[in-house]
Coordinates of C-alpha atoms in Angstrom, one line a residue:
X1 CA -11.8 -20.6 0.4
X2 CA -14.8 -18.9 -1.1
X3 CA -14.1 -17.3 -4.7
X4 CA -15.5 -14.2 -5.1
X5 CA -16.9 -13.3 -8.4
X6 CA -16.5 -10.3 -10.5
X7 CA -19.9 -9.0 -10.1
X8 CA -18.8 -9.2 -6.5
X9 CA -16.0 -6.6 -7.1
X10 CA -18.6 -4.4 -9.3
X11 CA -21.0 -4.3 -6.6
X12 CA -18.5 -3.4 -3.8
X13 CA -16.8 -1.1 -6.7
X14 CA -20.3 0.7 -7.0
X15 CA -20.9 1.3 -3.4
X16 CA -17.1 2.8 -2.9
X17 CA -17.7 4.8 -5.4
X18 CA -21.2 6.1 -4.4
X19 CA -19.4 6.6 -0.5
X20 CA -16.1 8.5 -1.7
X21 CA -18.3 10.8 -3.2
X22 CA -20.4 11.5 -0.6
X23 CA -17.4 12.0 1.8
X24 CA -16.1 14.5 -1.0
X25 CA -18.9 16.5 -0.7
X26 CA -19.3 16.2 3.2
X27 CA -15.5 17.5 3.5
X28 CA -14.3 14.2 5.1
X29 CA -10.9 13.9 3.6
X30 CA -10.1 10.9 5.6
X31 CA -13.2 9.3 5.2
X32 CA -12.5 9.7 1.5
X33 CA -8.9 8.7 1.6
X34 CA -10.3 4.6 3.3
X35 CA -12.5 4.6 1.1
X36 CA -10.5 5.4 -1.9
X37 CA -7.9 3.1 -0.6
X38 CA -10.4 0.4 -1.0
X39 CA -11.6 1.4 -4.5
X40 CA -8.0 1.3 -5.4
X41 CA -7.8 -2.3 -4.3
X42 CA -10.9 -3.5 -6.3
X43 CA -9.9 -1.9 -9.3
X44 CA -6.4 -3.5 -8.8
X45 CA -8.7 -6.9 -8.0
X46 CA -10.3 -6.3 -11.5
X47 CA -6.3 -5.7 -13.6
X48 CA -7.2 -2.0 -14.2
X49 CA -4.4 -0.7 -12.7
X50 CA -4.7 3.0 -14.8
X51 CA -7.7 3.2 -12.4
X52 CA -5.8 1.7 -9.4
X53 CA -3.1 4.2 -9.4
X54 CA -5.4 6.8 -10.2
X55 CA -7.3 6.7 -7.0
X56 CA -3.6 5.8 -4.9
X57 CA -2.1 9.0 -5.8
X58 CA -5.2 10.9 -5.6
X59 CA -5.1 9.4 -2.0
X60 CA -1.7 10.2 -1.8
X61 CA -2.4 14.2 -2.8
X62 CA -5.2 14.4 0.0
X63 CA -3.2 12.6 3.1
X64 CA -0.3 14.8 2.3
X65 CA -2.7 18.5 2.6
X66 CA -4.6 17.3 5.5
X67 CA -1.3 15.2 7.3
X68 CA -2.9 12.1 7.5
X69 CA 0.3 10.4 8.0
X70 CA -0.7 6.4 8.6
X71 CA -2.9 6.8 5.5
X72 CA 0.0 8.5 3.2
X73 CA 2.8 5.6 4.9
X74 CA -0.4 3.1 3.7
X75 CA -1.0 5.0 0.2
X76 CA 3.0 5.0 -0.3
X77 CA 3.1 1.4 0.1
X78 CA 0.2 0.8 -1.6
X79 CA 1.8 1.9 -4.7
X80 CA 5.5 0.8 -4.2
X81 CA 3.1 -2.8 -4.2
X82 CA 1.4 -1.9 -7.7
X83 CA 4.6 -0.7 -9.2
X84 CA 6.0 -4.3 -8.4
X85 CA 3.1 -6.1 -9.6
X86 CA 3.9 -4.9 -12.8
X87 CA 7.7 -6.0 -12.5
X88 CA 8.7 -2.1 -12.3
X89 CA 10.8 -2.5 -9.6
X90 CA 12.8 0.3 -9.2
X91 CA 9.6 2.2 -8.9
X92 CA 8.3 -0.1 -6.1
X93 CA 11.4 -0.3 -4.4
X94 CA 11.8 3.9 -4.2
X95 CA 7.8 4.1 -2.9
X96 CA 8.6 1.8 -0.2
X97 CA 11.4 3.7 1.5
X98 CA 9.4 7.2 0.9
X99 CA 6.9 5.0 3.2
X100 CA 10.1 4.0 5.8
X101 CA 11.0 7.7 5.3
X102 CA 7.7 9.3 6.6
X103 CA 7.2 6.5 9.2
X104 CA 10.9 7.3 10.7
X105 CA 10.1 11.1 10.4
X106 CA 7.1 11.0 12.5
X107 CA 8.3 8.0 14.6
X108 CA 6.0 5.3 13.1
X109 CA 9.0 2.9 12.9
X110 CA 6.7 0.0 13.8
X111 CA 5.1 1.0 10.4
X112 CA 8.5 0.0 8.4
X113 CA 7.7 -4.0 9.3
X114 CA 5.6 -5.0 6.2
X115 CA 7.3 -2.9 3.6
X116 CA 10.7 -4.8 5.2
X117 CA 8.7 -7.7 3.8
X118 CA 7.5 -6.4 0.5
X119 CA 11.3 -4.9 -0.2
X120 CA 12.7 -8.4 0.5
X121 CA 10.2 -10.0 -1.8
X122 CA 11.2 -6.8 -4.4
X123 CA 15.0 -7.4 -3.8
X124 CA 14.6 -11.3 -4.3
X125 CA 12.5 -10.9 -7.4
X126 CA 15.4 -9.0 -8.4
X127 CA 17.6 -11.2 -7.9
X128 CA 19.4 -8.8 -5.9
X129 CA 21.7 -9.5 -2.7
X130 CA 20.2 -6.4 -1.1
X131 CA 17.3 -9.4 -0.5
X132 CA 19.0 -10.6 2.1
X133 CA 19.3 -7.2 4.0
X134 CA 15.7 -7.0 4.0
X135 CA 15.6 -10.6 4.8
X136 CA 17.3 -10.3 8.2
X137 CA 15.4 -6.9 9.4
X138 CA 12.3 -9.5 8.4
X139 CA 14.1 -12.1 11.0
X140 CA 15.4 -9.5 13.6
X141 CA 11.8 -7.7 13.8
X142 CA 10.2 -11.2 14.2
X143 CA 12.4 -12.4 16.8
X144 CA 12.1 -9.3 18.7
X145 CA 7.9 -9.6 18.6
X146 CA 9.1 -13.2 20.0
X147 CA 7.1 -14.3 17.3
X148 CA 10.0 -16.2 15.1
X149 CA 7.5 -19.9 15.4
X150 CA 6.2 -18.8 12.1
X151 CA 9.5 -19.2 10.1
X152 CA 10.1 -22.4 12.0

């Protein structure tokens, strides 16, 4: 695998940048909201995470006015993942069921699958039996895709 240096990041930084602000301008919310998504990751990629969250809730503001719902299920996660990054786990673990919350209200269930995922590895860093709750809808969702070679 290729490493990716930090001048990398800057230069992709630097172009997201230059874009969300163009979209801004040009009125194209969601536009702006992928774009941002992607400047949130970079600056998470570069451990400024006051920058990161920044950008994820500004993300969050937008896709909530305009309804974007797959982008604010996205953003929730997004930060429930940040928050647990940081070992704030009770943060992480009530962003990722406002993202199951959304997805079940406007029938995105199939949504819920990788934040199942991220709440198991949230649980288990927790040490918490609820782990294994998240665990099995991990198993039961697999098994269901008929895709359950991959815990084989």
């Amino acid at each position: 695998m290729k490493k990716i240096a930090k001048k990398d990041f800057i230069s992709g930084l630097n172009l997201a940048r230059k874009k969300a602000k163009e979209y801004l301008n040009a009125k194209e919310y969601k536009k702006f909201c992928e774009i941002s998504l992607k400047k949130s990751t970079i600056y998470y990629l570069l451990n400024d995470r006051e920058k990161s969250f920044e950008n994820l809730f500004e993300v969050l503001k937008i896709s909530e006015k305009h309804n974007f719902t797959k982008l604010r299920i996205e953003t929730l996660q997004d930060i429930g993942h940040r928050y647990a990054s940081i070992f704030d786990y009770n943060k992480a673990i009530n962003y990722y069921h406002k993202s199951i919350k959304v997805a079940k209200k406007n029938n995105l269930s199939t949504e819920n699958e990788f934040v199942n995922q991220r709440l198991f590895a949230t649980y288990f860093a927790m040490k918490s039996d609820s782990a294994f709750f998240y665990l099995e809808k991990v198993m039961q969702n697999t098994r269901k895709n008929g895709s359950d070679k991959q815990f084989s």
